[in-house]
Coordinates of C-alpha atoms and ligand atoms in Angstrom, one line a residue:
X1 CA 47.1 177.7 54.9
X2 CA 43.9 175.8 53.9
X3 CA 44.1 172.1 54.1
X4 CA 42.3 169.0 53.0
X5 CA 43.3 165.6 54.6
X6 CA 41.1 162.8 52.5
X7 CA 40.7 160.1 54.9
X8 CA 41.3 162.9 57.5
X9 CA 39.6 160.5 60.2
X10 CA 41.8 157.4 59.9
X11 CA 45.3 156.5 61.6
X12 CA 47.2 159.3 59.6
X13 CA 44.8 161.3 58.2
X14 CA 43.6 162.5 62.0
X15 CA 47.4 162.4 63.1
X16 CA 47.9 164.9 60.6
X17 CA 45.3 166.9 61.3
X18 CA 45.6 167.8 64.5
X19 CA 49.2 168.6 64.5
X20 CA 48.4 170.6 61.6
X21 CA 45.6 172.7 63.8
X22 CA 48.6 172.6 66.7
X23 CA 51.5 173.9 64.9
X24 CA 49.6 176.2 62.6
X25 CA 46.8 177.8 64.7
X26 CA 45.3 180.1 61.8
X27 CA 45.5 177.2 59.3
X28 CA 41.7 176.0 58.0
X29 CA 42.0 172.1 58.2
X30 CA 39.6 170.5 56.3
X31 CA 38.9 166.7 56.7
X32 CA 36.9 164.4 54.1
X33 CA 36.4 160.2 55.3
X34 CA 33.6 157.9 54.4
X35 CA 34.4 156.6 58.1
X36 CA 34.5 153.3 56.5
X37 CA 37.7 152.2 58.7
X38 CA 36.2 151.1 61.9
X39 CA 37.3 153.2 65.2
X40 CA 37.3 156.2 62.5
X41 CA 34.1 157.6 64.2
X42 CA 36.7 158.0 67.4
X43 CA 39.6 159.6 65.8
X44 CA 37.0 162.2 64.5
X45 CA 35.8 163.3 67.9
X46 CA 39.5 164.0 68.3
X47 CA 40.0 166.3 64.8
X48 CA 36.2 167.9 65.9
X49 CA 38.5 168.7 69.0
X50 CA 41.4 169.9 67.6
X51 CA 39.7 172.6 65.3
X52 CA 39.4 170.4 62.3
X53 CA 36.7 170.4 60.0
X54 CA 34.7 166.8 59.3
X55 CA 33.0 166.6 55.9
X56 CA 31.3 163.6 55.3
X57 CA 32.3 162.2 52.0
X58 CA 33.4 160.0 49.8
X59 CA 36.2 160.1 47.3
X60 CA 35.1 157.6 44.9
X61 CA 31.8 159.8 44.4
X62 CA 33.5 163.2 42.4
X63 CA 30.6 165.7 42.9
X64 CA 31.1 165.0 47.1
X65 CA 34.6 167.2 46.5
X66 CA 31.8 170.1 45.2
X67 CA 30.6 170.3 49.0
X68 CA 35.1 171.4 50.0
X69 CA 36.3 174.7 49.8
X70 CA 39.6 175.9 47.6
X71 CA 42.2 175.3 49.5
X72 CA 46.3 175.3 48.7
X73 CA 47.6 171.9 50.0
X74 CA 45.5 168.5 49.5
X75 CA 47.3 165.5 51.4
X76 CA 46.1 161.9 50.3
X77 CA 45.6 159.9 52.9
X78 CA 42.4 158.2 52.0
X79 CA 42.8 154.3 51.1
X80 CA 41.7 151.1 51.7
X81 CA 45.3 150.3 53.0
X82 CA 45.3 146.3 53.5
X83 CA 48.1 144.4 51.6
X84 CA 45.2 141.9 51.6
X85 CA 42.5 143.3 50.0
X86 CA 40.7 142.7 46.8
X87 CA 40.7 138.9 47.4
X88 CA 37.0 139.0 49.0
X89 CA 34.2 139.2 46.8
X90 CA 33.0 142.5 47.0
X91 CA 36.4 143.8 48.1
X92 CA 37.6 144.6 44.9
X93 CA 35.8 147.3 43.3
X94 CA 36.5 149.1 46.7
X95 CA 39.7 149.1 46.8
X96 CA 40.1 150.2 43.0
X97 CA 37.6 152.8 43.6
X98 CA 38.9 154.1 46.5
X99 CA 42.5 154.0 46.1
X100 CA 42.6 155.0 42.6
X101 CA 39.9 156.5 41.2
X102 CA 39.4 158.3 44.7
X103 CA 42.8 159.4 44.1
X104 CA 42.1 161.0 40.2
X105 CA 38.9 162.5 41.8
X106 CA 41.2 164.0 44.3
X107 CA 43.2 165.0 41.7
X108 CA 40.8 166.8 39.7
X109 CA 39.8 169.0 42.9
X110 CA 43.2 169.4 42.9
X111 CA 43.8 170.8 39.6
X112 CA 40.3 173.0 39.7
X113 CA 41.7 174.8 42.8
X114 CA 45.7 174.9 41.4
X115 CA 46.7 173.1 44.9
X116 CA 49.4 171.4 45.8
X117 CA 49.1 167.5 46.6
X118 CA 51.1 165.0 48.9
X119 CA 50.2 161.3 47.9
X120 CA 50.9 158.9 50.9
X121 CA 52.0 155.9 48.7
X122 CA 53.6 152.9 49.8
X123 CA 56.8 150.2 49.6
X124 CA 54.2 148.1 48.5
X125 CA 54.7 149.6 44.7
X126 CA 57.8 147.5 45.2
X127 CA 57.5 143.7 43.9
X128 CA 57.2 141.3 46.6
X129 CA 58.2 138.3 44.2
X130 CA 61.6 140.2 43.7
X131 CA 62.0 141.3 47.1
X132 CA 61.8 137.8 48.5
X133 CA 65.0 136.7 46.8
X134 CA 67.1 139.6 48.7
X135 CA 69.6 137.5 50.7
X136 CA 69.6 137.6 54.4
X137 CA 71.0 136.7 57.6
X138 CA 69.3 134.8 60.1
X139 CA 69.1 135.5 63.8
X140 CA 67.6 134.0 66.4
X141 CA 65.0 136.6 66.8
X142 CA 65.3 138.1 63.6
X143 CA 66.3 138.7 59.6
X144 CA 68.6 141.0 58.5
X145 CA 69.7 142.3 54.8
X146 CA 73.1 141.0 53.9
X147 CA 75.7 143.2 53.0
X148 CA 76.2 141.3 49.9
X149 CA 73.3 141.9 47.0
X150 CA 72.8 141.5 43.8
X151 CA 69.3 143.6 43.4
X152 CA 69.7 147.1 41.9
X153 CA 68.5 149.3 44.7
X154 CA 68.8 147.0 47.4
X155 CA 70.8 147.0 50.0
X156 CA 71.9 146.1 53.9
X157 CA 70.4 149.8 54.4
X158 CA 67.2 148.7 52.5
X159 CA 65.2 149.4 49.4
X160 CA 66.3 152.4 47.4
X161 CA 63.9 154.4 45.2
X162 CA 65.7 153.0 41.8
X163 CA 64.9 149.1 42.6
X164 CA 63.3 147.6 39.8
X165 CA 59.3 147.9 39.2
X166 CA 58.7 144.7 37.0
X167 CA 57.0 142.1 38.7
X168 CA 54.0 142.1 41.3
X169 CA 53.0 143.9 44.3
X170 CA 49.8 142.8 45.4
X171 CA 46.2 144.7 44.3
X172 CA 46.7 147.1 46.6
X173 CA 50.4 148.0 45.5
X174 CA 49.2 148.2 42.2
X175 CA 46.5 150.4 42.8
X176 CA 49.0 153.0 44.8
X177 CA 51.6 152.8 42.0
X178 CA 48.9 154.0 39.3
X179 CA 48.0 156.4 41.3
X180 CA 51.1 158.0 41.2
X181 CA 51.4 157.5 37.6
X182 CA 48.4 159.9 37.5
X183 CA 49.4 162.2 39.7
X184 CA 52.8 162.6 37.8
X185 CA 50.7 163.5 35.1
X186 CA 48.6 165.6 36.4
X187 CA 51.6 167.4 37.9
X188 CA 53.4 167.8 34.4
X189 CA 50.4 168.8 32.2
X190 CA 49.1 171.3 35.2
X191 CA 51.8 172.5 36.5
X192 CA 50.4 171.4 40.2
X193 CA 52.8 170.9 43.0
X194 CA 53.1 167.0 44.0
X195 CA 55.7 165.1 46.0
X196 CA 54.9 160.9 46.3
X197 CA 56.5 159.5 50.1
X198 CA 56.4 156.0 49.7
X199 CA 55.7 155.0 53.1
X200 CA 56.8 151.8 54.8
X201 CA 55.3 150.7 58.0
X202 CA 53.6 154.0 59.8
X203 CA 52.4 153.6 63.3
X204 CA 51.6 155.7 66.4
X205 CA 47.9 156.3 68.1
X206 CA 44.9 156.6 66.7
X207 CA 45.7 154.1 64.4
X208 CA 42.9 150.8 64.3
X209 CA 45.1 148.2 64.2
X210 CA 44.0 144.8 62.7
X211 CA 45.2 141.3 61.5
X212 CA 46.4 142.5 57.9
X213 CA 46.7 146.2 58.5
X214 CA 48.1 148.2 61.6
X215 CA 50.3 145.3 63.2
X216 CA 52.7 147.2 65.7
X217 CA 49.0 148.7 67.6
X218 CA 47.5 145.0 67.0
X219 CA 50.1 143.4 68.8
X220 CA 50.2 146.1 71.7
X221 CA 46.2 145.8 72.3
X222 CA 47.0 141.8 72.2
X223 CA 49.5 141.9 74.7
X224 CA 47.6 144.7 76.6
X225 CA 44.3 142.6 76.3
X226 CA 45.4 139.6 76.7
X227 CA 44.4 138.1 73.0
X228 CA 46.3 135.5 71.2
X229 CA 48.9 136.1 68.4
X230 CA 50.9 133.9 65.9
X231 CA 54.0 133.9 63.7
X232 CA 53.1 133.3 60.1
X233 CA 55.5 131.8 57.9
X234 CA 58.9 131.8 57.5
X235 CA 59.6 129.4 60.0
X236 CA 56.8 130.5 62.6
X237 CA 59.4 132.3 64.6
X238 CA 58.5 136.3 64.2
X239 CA 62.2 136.8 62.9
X240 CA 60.2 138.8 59.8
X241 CA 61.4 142.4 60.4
X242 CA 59.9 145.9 59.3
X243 CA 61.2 149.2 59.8
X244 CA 58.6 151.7 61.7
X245 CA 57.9 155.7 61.3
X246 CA 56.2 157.2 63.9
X247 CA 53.4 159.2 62.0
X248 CA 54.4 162.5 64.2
X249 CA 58.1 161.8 62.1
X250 CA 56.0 161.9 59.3
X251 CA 54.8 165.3 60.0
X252 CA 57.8 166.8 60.3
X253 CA 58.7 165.9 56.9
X254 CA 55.1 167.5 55.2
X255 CA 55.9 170.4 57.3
X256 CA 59.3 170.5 55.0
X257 CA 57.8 169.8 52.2
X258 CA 55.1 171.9 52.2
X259 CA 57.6 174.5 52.9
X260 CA 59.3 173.6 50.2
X261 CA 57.2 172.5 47.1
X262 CA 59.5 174.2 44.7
X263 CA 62.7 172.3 45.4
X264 CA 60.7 168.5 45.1
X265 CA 59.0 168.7 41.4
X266 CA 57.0 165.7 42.0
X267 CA 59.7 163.9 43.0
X268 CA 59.2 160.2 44.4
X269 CA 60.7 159.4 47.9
X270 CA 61.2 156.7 49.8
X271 CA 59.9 157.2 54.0
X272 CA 59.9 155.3 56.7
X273 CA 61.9 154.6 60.2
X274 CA 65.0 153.0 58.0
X275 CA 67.6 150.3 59.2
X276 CA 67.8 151.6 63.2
X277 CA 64.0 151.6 63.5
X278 CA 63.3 147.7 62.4
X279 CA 61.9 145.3 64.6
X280 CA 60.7 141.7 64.0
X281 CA 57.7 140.1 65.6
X282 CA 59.6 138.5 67.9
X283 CA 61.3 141.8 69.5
X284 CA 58.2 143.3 69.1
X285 CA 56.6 140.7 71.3
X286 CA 60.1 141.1 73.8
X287 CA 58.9 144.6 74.1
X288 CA 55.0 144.7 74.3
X289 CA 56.2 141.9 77.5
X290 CA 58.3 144.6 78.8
X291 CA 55.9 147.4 78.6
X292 CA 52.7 145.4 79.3
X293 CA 53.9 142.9 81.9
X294 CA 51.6 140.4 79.7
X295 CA 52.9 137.3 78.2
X296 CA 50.3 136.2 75.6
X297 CA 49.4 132.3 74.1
X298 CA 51.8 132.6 70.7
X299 CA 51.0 130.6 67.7
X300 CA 52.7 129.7 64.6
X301 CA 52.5 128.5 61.2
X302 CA 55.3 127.3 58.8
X303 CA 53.3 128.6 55.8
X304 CA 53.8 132.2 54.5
X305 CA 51.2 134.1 53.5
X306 CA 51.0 134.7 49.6
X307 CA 52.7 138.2 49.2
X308 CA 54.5 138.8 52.4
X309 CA 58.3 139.5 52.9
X310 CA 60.7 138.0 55.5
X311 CA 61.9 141.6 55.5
X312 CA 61.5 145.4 54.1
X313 CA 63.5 148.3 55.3
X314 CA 63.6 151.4 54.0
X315 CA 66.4 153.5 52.4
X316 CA 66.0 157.2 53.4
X317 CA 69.0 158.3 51.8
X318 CA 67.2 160.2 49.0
X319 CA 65.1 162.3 51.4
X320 CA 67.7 162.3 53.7
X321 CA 69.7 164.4 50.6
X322 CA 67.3 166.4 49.6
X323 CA 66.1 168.2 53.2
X324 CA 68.2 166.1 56.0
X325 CA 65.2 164.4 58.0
X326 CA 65.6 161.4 60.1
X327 CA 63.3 160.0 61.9
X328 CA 64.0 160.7 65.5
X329 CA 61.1 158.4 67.7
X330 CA 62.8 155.3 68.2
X331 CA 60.6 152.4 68.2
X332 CA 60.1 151.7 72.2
X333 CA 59.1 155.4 72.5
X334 CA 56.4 154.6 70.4
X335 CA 55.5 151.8 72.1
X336 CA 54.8 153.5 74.9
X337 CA 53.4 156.3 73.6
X338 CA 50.7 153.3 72.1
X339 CA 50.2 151.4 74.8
X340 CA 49.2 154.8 76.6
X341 CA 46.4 155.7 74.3
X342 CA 45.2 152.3 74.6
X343 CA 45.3 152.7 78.5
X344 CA 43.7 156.2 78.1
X345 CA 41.3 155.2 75.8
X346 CA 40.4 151.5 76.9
X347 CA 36.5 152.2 77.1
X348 CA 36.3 152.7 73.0
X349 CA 39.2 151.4 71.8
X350 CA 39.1 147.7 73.7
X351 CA 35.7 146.8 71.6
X352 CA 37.8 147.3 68.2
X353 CA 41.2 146.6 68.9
X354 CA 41.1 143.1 71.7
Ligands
NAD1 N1 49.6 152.8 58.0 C1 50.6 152.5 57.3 O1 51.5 151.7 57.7 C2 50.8 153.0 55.8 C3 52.0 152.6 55.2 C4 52.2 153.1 53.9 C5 51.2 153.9 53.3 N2 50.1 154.2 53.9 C6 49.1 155.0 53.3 O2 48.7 156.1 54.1 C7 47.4 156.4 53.9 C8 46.6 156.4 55.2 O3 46.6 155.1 55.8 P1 46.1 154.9 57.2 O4 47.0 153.9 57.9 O5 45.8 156.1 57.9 O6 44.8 154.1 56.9 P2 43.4 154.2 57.7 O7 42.5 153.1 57.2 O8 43.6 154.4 59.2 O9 42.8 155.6 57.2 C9 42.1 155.7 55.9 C10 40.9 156.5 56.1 O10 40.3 156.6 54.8 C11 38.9 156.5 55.0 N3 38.3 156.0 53.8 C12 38.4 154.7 53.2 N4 37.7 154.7 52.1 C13 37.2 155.9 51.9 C14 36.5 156.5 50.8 N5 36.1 155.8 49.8 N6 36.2 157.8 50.9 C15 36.6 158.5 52.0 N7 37.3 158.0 53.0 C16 37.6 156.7 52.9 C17 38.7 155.5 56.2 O11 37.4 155.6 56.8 C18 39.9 155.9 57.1 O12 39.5 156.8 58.0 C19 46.8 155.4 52.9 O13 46.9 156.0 51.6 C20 47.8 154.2 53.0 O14 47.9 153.6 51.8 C21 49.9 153.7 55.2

């Protein structure tokens, strides 16, 4: 099996890779990253490692695809991935060029070789203006769905692949769901292979956590480092609540569908740690205490940010149907499995991440 990971140096990109080169000894593993993401440069000692192959590219340049190998299986994993970006001057043409036109470049490499591709999209196609009217119920430490709603495709299990598109979903979502429009249609006029996971939150090592991207690592590194945090919005009191898929989960689901490309016919699914792997910010602060022994200055703001949700959890009951995955790392597991990278790894990581 010959692979290419596109941002193959980044949180999930290197992840994949080297469990790739661990499960499939023989396979060629073939990594293209601008290492534009800061602590990238890190994770690629570890693919180097591992047996992977670095190339030095760039997706939003087409001819630096000339300089990969055919291979059978291209996984899309390169992005600018920040809810927030696009707002910054400057900012904006990167993130359209990377995150879609990166992605058609990807797909005409793609189509030249006849390969198969794996998008790693996101619940942010889903619109947040929507989303924010889902009823809930309020904890103490945390939001939950209510049984009762009225929005197609949502429910107290989460969102569903069927909830409504109309509406908005930040830059960033709206760069990930055209790119899946295009790789539909590459798909259907090509005949290539193609399955979309729209991923919620994804966490595990190697990934860079920072203020708007990678918030289970940044709080861990906080606590760990002794930083300062804050609430934002609704209230200021961390109830907001994700659910969280441990990126090794992840790759057990590629590894199925890889396996089995013919059954998925560019199907679109939703992925992530579903209802029993959410947490809100304020149990995710009970357990970095835990784990850490650190209790860290807490701020808060009553204002929400423009875009966020109180909530998202996602529905796994389509993929769940179609191969009978579950995520099986609960989230304290990963914690720990977190916090002990950042112990092993303090000398690098503690420049990037306090
Ligand atoms: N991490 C999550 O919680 C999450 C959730 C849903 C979807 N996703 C998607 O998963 C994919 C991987 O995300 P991640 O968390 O690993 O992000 P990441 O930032 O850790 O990795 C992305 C990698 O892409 C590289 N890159 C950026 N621009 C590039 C360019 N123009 N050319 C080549 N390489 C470039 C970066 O250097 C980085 O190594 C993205 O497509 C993201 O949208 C991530």
């Amino acid at each position: 099996m010959k692979i290419l990971i596109t941002g193959g140096c980044g949180f999930v990109g290197s992840n994949l890779a080297i469990l790739f080169k661990q499960y499939y000894t023989h396979s060629e593993v073939y990594c293209l990253d601008n290492l534009s993401r800061r602590g990238s440069e890190i994770n690629l000692q570890k693919v180097i490692a591992a047996g992977g192959q670095f190339i030095h590219g760039d997706v939003r340049v087409k001819t630096d695809f000339d300089r990969i190998p055919a291979v059978d299986i291209v996984i899309d994993a390169a992005a600018e991935p920040s809810v927030l970006a696009g707002k910054v001057p400057g900012e904006l043409e990167n993130l359209i060029d990377t995150n879609l036109n990166g992605t058609i470049n990807t797909l005409y490499f793609v189509k030249k070789n006849q390969a198969a591709i794996i998008f790693l999209s996101t619940s942010r196609v889903y619109p947040y203006n929507t989303l924010a009217k889902a009823n809930l119920v309020a904890l103490p430490k945390r939001f939950n769905l209510s049984n009762e709603q009225s929005l197609i495709g949502l429910s107290q299990q989460g969102v569903s692949e069927n909830y409504p598109l109309e509406g908005l979903r930040s830059l960033y979502g709206a760069t990930k769901l055209a790119s899946e429009y295009f790789i539909q249609e590459f798909s259907y006029n090509f005949g290539l292979p193609a399955v979309i996971n729209r991923c919620g939150v994804l966490s595990g090592p190697y990934q860079m956590g920072k203020i708007d991207q990678g918030v289970i690592v940044l709080w861990m590194a906080k606590h760990l480092w002794k930083g300062q945090l804050g609430y934002i919005g609704y209230g200021g009191l961390g109830q907001q609540a994700r659910d969280v898929l441990h990126v090794r989960d992840l790759f057990r689901l590629i590894q199925w569908q890889i396996a089995n490309l013919g059954l998925q016919n560019c199907q679109i699914f939703n992925v992530g740690g579903g209802l029993e792997n959410t947490v809100s910010l304020a149990e995710l602060t009970d357990l970095c205490i835990q784990i850490t022994g650190n209790t860290i200055a807490m701020g808060s703001s009553l204002e929400n940010r423009s875009g966020d949700l109180p909530i998202y959890i996602t529905n796994n009951k389509k993929i769940n149907h179609f191969c009978n995955w579950q995520p099986e790392i609960k989230i304290d597991q990963l914690l720990v499995e977190i916090f002990d990278w950042l112990k092993k790894d303090e000398n690098k990581l503690r420049a990037i991440l306090a």
